[in-house]
Structure formats: structure tokens, C-alpha cells
Short mmCIF file of C-alpha atoms and ligand atoms in Angstrom, two decimals:
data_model
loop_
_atom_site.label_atom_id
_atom_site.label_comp_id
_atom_site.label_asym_id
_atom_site.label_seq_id
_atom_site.Cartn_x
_atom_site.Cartn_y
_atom_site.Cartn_z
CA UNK K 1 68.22 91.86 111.44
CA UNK K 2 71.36 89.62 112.21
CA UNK K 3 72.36 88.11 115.17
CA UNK K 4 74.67 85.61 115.75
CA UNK K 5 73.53 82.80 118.57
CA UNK K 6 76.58 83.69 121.48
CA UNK K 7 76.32 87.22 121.35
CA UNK K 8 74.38 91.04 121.76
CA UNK K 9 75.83 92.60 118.81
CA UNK K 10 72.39 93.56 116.68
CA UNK K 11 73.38 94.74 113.12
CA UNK K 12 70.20 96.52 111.47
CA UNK K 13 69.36 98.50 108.43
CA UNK K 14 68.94 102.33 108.32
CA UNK K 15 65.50 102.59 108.82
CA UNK K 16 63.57 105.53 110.57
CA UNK K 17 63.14 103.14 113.25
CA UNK K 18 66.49 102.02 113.72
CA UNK K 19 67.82 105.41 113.53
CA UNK K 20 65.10 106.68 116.12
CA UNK K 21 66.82 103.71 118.56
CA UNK K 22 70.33 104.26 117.99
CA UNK K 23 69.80 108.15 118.44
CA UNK K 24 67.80 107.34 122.06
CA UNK K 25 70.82 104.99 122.99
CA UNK K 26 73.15 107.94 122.27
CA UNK K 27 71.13 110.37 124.31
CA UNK K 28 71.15 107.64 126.92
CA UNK K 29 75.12 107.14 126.86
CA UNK K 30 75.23 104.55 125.05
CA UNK K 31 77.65 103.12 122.18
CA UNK K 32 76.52 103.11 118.69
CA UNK K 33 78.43 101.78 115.81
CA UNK K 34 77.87 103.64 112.97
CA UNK K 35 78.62 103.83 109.03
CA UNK K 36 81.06 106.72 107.70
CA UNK K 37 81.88 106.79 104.25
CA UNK K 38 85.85 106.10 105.70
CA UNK K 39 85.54 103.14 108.03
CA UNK K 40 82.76 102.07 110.62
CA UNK K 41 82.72 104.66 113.92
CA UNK K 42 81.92 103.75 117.48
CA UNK K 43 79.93 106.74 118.17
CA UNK K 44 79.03 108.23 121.78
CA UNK K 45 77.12 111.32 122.47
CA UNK K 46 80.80 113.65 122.76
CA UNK K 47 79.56 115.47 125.18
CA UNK K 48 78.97 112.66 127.74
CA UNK K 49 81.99 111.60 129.57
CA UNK K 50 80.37 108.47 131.04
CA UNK K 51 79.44 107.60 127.07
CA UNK K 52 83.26 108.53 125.62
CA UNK K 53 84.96 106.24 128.62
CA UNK K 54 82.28 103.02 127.01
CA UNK K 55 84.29 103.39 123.76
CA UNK K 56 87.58 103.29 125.26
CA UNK K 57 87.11 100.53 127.35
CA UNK K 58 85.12 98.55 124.57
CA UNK K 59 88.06 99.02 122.47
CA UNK K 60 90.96 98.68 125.11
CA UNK K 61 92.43 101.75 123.88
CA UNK K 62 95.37 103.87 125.34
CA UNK K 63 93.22 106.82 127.63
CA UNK K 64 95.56 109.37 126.27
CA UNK K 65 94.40 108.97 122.48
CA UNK K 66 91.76 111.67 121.64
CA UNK K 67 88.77 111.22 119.73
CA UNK K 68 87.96 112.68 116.62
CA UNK K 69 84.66 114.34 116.89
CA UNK K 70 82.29 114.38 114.32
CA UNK K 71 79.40 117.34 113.65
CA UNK K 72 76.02 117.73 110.75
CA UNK K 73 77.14 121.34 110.05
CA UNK K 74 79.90 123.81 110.30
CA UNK K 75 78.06 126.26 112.34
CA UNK K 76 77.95 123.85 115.38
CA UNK K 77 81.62 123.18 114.53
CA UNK K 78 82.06 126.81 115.37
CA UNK K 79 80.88 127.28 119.09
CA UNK K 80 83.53 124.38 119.71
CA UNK K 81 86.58 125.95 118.15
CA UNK K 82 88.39 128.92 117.44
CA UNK K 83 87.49 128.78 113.47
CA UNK K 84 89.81 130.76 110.78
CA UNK K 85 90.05 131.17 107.34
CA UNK K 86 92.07 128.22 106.35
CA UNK K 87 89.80 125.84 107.96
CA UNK K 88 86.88 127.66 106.37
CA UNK K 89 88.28 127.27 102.77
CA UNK K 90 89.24 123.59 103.72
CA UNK K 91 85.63 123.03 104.99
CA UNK K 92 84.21 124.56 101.67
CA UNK K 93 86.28 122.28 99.49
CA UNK K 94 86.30 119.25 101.41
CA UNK K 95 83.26 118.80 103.75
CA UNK K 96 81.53 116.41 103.94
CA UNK K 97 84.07 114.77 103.32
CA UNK K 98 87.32 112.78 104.64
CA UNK K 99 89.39 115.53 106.54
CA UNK K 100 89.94 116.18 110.09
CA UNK K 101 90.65 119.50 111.23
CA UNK K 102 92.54 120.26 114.58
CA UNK K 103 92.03 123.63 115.84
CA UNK K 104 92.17 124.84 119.30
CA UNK K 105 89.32 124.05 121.55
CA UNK K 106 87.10 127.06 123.12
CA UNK K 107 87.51 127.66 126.86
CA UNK K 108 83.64 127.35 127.17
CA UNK K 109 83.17 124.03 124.72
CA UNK K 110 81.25 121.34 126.71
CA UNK K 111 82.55 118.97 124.68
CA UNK K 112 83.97 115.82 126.97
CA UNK K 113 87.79 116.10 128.47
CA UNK K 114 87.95 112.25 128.09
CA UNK K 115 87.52 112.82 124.28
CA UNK K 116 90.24 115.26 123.92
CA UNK K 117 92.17 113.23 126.28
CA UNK K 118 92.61 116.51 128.17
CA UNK K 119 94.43 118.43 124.97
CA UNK K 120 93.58 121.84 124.26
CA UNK K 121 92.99 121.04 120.32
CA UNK K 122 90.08 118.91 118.88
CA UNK K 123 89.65 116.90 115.89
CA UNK K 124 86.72 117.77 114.02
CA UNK K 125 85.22 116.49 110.91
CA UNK K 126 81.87 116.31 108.86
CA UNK K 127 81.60 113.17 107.81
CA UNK K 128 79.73 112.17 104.07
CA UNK K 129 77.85 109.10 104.58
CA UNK K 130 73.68 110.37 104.78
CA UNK K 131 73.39 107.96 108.30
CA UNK K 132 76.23 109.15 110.30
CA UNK K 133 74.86 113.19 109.64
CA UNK K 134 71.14 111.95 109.97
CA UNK K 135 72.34 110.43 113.24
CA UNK K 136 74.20 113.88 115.09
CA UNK K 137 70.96 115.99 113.42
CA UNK K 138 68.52 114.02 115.17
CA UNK K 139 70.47 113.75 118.66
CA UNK K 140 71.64 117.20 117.99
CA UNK K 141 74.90 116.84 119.44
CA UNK K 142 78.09 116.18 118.30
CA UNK K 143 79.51 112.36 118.09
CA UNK K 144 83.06 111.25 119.59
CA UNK K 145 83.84 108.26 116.81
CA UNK K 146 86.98 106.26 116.91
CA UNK K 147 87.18 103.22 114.04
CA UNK K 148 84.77 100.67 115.29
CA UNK K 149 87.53 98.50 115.97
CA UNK K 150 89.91 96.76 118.96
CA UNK K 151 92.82 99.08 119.79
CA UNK K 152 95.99 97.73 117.41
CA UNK K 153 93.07 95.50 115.20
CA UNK K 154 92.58 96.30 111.64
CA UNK K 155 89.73 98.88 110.67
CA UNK K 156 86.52 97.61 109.89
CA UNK K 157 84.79 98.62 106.97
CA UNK K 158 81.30 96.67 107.00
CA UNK K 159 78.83 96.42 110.05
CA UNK K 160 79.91 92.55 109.99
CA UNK K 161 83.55 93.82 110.65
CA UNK K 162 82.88 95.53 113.61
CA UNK K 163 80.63 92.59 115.08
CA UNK K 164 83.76 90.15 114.42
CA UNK K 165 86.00 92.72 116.33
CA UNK K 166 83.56 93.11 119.19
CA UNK K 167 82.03 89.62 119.54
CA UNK K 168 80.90 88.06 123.04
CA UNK K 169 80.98 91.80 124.25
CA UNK K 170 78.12 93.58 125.30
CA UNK K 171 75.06 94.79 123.79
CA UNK K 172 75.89 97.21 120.90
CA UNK K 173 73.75 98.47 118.37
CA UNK K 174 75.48 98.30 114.50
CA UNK K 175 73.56 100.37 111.78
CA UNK K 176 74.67 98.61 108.62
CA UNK K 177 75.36 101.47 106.10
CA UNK K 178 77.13 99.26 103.81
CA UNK K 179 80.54 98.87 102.83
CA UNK K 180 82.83 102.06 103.46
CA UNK K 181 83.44 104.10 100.12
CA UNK K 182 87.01 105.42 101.28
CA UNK K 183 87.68 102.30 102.96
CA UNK K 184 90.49 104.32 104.78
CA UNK K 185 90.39 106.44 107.51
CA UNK K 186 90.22 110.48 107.43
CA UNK K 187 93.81 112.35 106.79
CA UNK K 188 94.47 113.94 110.06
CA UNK K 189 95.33 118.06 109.18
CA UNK K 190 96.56 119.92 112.36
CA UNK K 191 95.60 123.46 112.11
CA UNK K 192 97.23 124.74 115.13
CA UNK K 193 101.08 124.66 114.30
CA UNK K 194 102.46 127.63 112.25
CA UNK K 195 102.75 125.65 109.45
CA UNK K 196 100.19 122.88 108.70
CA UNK K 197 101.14 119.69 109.52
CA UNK K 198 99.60 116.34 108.18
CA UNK K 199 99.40 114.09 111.27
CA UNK K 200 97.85 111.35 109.45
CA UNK K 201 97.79 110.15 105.69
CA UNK K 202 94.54 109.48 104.22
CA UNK K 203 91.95 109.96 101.87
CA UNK K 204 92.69 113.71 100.75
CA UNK K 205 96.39 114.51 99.66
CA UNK K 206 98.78 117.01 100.87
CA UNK K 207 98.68 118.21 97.33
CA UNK K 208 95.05 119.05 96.99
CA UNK K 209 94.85 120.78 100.43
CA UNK K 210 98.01 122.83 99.28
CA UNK K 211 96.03 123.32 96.43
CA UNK K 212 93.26 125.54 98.06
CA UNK K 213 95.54 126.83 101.38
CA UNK K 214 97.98 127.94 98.64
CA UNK K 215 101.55 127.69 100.73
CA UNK K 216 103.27 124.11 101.52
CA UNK K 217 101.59 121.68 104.47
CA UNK K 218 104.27 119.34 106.14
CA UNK K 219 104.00 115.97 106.04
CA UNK K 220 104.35 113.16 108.57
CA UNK K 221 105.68 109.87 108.52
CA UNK K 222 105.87 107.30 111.06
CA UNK K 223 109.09 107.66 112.56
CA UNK K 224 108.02 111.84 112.40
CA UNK K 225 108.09 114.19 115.36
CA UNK K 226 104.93 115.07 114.39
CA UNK K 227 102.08 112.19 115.20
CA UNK K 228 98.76 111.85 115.92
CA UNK K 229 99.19 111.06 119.86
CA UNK K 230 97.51 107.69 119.00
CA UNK K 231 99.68 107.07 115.89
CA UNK K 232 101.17 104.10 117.65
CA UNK K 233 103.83 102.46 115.59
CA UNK K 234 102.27 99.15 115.96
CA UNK K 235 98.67 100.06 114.32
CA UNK K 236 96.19 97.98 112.51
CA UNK K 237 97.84 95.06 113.08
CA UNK K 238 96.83 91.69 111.82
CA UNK K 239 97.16 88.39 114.20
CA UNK K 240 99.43 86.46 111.61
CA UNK K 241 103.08 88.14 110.44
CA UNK K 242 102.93 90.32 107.31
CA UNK K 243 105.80 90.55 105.17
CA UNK K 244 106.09 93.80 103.36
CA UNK K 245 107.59 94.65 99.35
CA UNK K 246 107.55 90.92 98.90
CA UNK K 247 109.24 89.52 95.77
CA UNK K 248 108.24 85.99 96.27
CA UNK K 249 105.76 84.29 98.35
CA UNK K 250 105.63 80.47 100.17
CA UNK K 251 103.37 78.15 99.90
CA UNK K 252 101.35 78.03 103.05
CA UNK K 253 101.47 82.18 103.61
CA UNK K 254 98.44 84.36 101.82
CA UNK K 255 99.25 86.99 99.37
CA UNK K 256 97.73 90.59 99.14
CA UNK K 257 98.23 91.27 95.43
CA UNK K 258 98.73 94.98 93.66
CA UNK K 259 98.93 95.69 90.59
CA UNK K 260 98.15 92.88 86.89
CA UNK K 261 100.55 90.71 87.89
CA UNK K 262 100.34 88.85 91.26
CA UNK K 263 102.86 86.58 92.09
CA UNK K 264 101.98 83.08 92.19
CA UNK K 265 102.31 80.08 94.73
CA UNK K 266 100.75 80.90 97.87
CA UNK K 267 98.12 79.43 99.80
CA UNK K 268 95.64 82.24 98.92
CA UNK K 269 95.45 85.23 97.17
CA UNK K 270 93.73 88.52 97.17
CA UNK K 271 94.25 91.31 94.86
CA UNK K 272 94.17 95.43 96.01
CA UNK K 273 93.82 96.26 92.53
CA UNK K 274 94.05 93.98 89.56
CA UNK K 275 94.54 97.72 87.20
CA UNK K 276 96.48 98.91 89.98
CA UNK K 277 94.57 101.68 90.92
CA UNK K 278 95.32 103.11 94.13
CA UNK K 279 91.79 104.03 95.06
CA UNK K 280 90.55 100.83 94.73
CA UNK K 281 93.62 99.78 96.69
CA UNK K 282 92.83 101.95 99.53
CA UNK K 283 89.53 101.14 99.69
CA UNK K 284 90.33 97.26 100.03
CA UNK K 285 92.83 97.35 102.20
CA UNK K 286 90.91 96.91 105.72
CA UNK K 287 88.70 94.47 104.57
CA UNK K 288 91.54 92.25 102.09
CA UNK K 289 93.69 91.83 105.57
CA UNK K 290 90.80 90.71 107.69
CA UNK K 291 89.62 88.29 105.24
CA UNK K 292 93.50 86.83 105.20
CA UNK K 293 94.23 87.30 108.53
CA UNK K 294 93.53 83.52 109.52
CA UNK K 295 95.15 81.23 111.56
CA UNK K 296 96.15 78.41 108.98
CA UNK K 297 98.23 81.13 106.99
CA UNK K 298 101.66 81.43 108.18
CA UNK K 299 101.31 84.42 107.69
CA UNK K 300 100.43 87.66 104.86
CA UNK K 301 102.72 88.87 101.87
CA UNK K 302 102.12 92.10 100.35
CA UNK K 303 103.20 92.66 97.18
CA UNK K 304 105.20 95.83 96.36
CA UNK K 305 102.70 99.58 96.53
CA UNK K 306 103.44 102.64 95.06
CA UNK K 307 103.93 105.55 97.15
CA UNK K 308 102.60 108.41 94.92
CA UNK K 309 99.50 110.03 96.53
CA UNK K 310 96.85 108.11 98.53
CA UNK K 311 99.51 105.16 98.39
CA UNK K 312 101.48 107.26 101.04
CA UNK K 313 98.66 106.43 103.47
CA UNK K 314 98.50 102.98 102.12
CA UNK K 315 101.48 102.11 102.97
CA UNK K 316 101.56 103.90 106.53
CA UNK K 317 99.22 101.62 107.57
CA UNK K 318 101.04 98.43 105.87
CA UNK K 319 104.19 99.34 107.95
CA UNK K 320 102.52 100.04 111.26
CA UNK K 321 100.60 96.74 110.84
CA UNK K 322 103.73 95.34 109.84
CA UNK K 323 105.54 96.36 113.05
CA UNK K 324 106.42 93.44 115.44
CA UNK K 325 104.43 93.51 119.39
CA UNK K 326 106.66 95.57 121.59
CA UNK K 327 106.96 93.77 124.95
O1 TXA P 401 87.97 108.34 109.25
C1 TXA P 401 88.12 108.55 110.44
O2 TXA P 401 88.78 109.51 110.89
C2 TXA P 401 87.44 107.56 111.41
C3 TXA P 401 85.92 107.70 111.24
C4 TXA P 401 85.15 106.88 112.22
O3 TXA P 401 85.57 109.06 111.31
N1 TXA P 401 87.84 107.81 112.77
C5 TXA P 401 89.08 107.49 113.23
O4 TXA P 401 89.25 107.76 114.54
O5 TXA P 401 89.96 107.04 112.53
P1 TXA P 401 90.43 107.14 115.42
O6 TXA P 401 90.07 107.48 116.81
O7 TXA P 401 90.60 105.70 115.14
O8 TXA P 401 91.68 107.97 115.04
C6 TXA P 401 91.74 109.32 115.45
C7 TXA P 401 93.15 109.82 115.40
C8 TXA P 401 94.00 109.29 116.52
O9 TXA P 401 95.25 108.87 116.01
C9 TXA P 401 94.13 110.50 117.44
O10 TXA P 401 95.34 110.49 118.14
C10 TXA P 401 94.03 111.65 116.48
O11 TXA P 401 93.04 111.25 115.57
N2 TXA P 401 93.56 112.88 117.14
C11 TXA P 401 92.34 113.13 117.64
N3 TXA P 401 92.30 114.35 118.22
C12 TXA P 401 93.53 114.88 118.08
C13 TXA P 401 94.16 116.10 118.50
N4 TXA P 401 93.50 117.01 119.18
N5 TXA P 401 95.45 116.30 118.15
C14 TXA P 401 96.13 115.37 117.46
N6 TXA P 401 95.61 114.19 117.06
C15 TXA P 401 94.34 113.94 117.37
MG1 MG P 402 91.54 103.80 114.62
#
């Protein structure tokens, strides 16, 4: 067990035990922050309006962002949504797995209105990692999971990330699953438009869901009319200035490398991936930025990224963090 000396954030290991807590917290409204094999989740029984409002004021988010909510099975899935056949064929190929679907919510769903921020769509998504699916099987209700993270902060992807994040707040329980696989959050597929629409870059590509939907799926960018209602352009946002496609770098800012050859001469440097392999990329991201994002750096250079397949989402997230505080 870890805790640090000023504060009530409890990281523990996956244990019978720990899960048998964290799922009697849940069923008591309570936050849980939980490993997904994207980033961490701050789970709350989705079904529990009291519980959903404790993760947006914990995280200071914007009450008209909805929540993506996560499920063990497709067949609970179903008495939620209206299901069809393209999210059945997406759920074969890519559950559990990285994808959220939207698809409109059923009249009768008792699934919060703070969680869905009133819409009448939901996010859905079965997530991979063994502990988050353990977890919703033995509460036996779905969980509402934003990133474990500050609103506008940087996405954790270790139970240590979302302490830092969260420190001096109050109790929460963090089951350390590890470090996130995907390191990047779920691509965002909305379902309920007459063509589908990519509302979020991520882990699967627009190429291999038009691969089994067989027809064309639009894609978003940030300035697109079609967003995630909490794709805020200022997003994952370090404290310190980051300077994107950078072709040189100064002496007292950190650099966030890609590719064999970094450039040389700042105070600090961390490298994506040395083979530059966007996969590896992706899945450093979060945790590269947090562990530059220090005060005695003027600020963080990134180094030129690709934008051929998951390096589309990469480099969403770059520019959104890269976006300058609106006043
Ligand atoms: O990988 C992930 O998706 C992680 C892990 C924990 O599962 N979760 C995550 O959640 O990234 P969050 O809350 O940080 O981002 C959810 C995004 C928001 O931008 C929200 O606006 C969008 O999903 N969203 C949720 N429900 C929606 C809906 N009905 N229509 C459109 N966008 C929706
Ligand atoms: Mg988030």
C-alpha cells in the first residue's frame, strides 16, 4: 500500500480484497479510480447521480461534458441503447477493446442524466484491462469513467498519476493496474449521424473500422463541426508552454523527442520513440509530458510527429495541449 504523509489518496494492488472494497465504495457512491488498458478512469456507479456529480466536481469539469460509460458484456450494453448491426460488427471486432460507441439512449435506461449531461446518446465501451471488467461484474452495474485526471490536465496513465493530479483531495481509493497499454484514450465513434462520424482520434483508426462497416466514416479534427461536446480546444494541457514541430530547441526548455534522431541542447530530453514507432509514441505520450512538465523548464519542445494513423490522435492531443488559456 502507498500513501503519501499529507494526503487520503490510498493506491493498492488488485487483490480480491481490494477489489471487494472498491466495488462496496461504488455501491455506496463513491469514487474509484480504476485501471483501463487506455488511461486511468474515475469510476462511479453510472447509475447514481449523487456518485457521477463526485467525479465532476473532483475533477472541476464543465457539467455539460458526458461521461463515457463503461459495461462487462454487450448484453447489458443492450437494455441501455437502441443496438444495430454496425455497432454489433464493431463490438465483435473491437471489444474489449479501445472504442466508444454512441448510440441513442433508451427511453427507459436508468442510467444517470448527469452522465449523459442530459443528451439523448450515450457513450459506451467495454473496456480490456481484467480489473476494470472484474470491477462492473462484481457491482453489476455499469461504470461512468472519465480519465482520472483534473479537467484541462494531462491523462494519467499509472495509479501514481492520478494521485499527483488529485493530491490533498479527499479520500479516494486507486487500484494500481499498472501502466496503461494504449496509453491514449478510446477513439470516440458516433453511431447516431447518417454517416459515422469519428468524434475523437484514438487508439483504433478510421481505416480499420471502415474496414469491417465497409462504407467511409468521417473524420474530425479540432477546428471540426463535429466534436465530442467536451473536446475543448484547450485539452490536456501541461502547466509550462509547449512548442509544437520544433526544429531547434533552447537550452533551459525540455524536449519530447520522436523519431532516431533527437535534437540536441536542451535542458532535458525524453524520447516518444527512439525507432519511431507510433505505438510506442502513443503510448508515452501522457506520461513523457507529466514527467517534463516542471517548473524549472521554460517550457516543452516537441519534435516534429507524423500524422499517418494513430499519429492523427497523437497529434490532436499535442495541439489542444498546445493551445494558449482562453481568458
Ligand atoms: O479511454 C477512454 O475513453 C477513457 C477511459 C477511462 O475509458 N475515458 C475518457 O473519458 O477518456 P473522458 O470523459 O475523459 O472523455 C469522454 C469524451 C468526452 O470528450 C465527451 O464529451 C465524449 O466522450 N462523450 C461522452 N458521451 C458522449 C455523447 N453522448 N456524445 C458525444 N460525445 C460524448
Ligand atoms: Mg479526459
Amino acid at each position: 500500500m502507498l500513501q503519501s504523509p499529507n494526503c487520503l489518496l490510498e493506491i493498492l494492488s488488485p487483490t480480491n480484497e481490494t477489489l471487494e472494497r472498491a466495488a462496496h465504495l461504488l455501491l455506496k457512491g463513491e469514487l474509484v479510480g480504476i485501471p483501463t488498458e487506455t488511461v486511468y478512469g474515475l469510476a462511479a456507479d453510472a447509475t447514481n447521480d449523487h456518485a457521477v456529480a463526485k467525479i465532476y466536481s473532483l475533477k472541476k469539469r464543465p457539467q455539460f461534458n458526458p461521461l463515457i460509460i463503461h459495461f462487462a458484456e454487450v448484453s447489458a450494453i443492450k437494455s441501455h441503447v437502441e443496438w444495430n448491426n454496425m455497432a454489433e460488427n464493431l463490438a465483435h471486432a473491437f471489444w474489449p477493446g479501445p472504442l466508444t460507441l454512441i448510440l441513442r439512449k433508451k427511453i427507459d435506461s436508468p442510467l444517470s442524466l448527469l452522465a449523459t449531461a442530459g443528451l439523448d446518446t450515450v457513450g459506451v465501451r467495454i473496456p480490456r484491462h481484467n480489473v476494470a471488467r472484474l470491477l462492473i461484474q462484481k457491482i453489476g452495474k455499469p461504470l461512468a469513467a472519465p480519465s482520472a485526471n483534473p479537467s484541462e490536465a494531462i491523462s494519467p496513465t499509472s495509479a501514481l498519476d492520478v494521485r499527483r493530479g488529485f493530491d490533498s483531495q479527499k479520500p479516494l481509493l486507486i487500484i494500481d493496474g499498472g501502466i496503461c497499454e494504449g496509453g491514449l484514450e478510446s477513439t470516440i465513434l458516433d453511431l447516431t449521424l447518417n454517416i459515422p462520424t469519428i468524434l475523437r482520434p484514438g487508439l483504433i483508426t478510421p481505416e480499420a473500422i471502415e474496414e469491417i462497416l465497409q462504407c467511409r466514416v468521417l473524420r474530425s479534427s479540432p477546428n471540426s463541426l463535429f466534436k465530442a461536446p467536451g473536446q475543448m480546444k484547450r485539452h490536456y494541457a501541461p502547466h509550462i508552454p509547449l512548442r509544437l514541430n520544433v526544429t531547434n530547441v533552447s537550452s533551459s526548455e525540455a524536449l519530447l523527442a520522436f523519431g532516431p534522431s533527437p535534437l540536441s541542447g536542451g535542458a532535458k530530453m525524453l524520447n516518444l520513440s527512439q525507432d519511431g514507432n507510433l505505438e510506442e509514441a502513443a503510448a508515452n505520450l501522457f506520461r513523457m509530458m507529466h514527467e517534463l512538465d516542471q517548473p524549472f523548464f521554460s517550457g516543452i519542445a516537441v519534435m516534429p510527429i507524423s500524422s499517418e494513423a494513430i499519429g492523427v490522435a497523437i497529434n490532436d492531443r499535442l495541439c489542444r495541449a498546445a493551445t494558449k488559456k482562453e481568458n
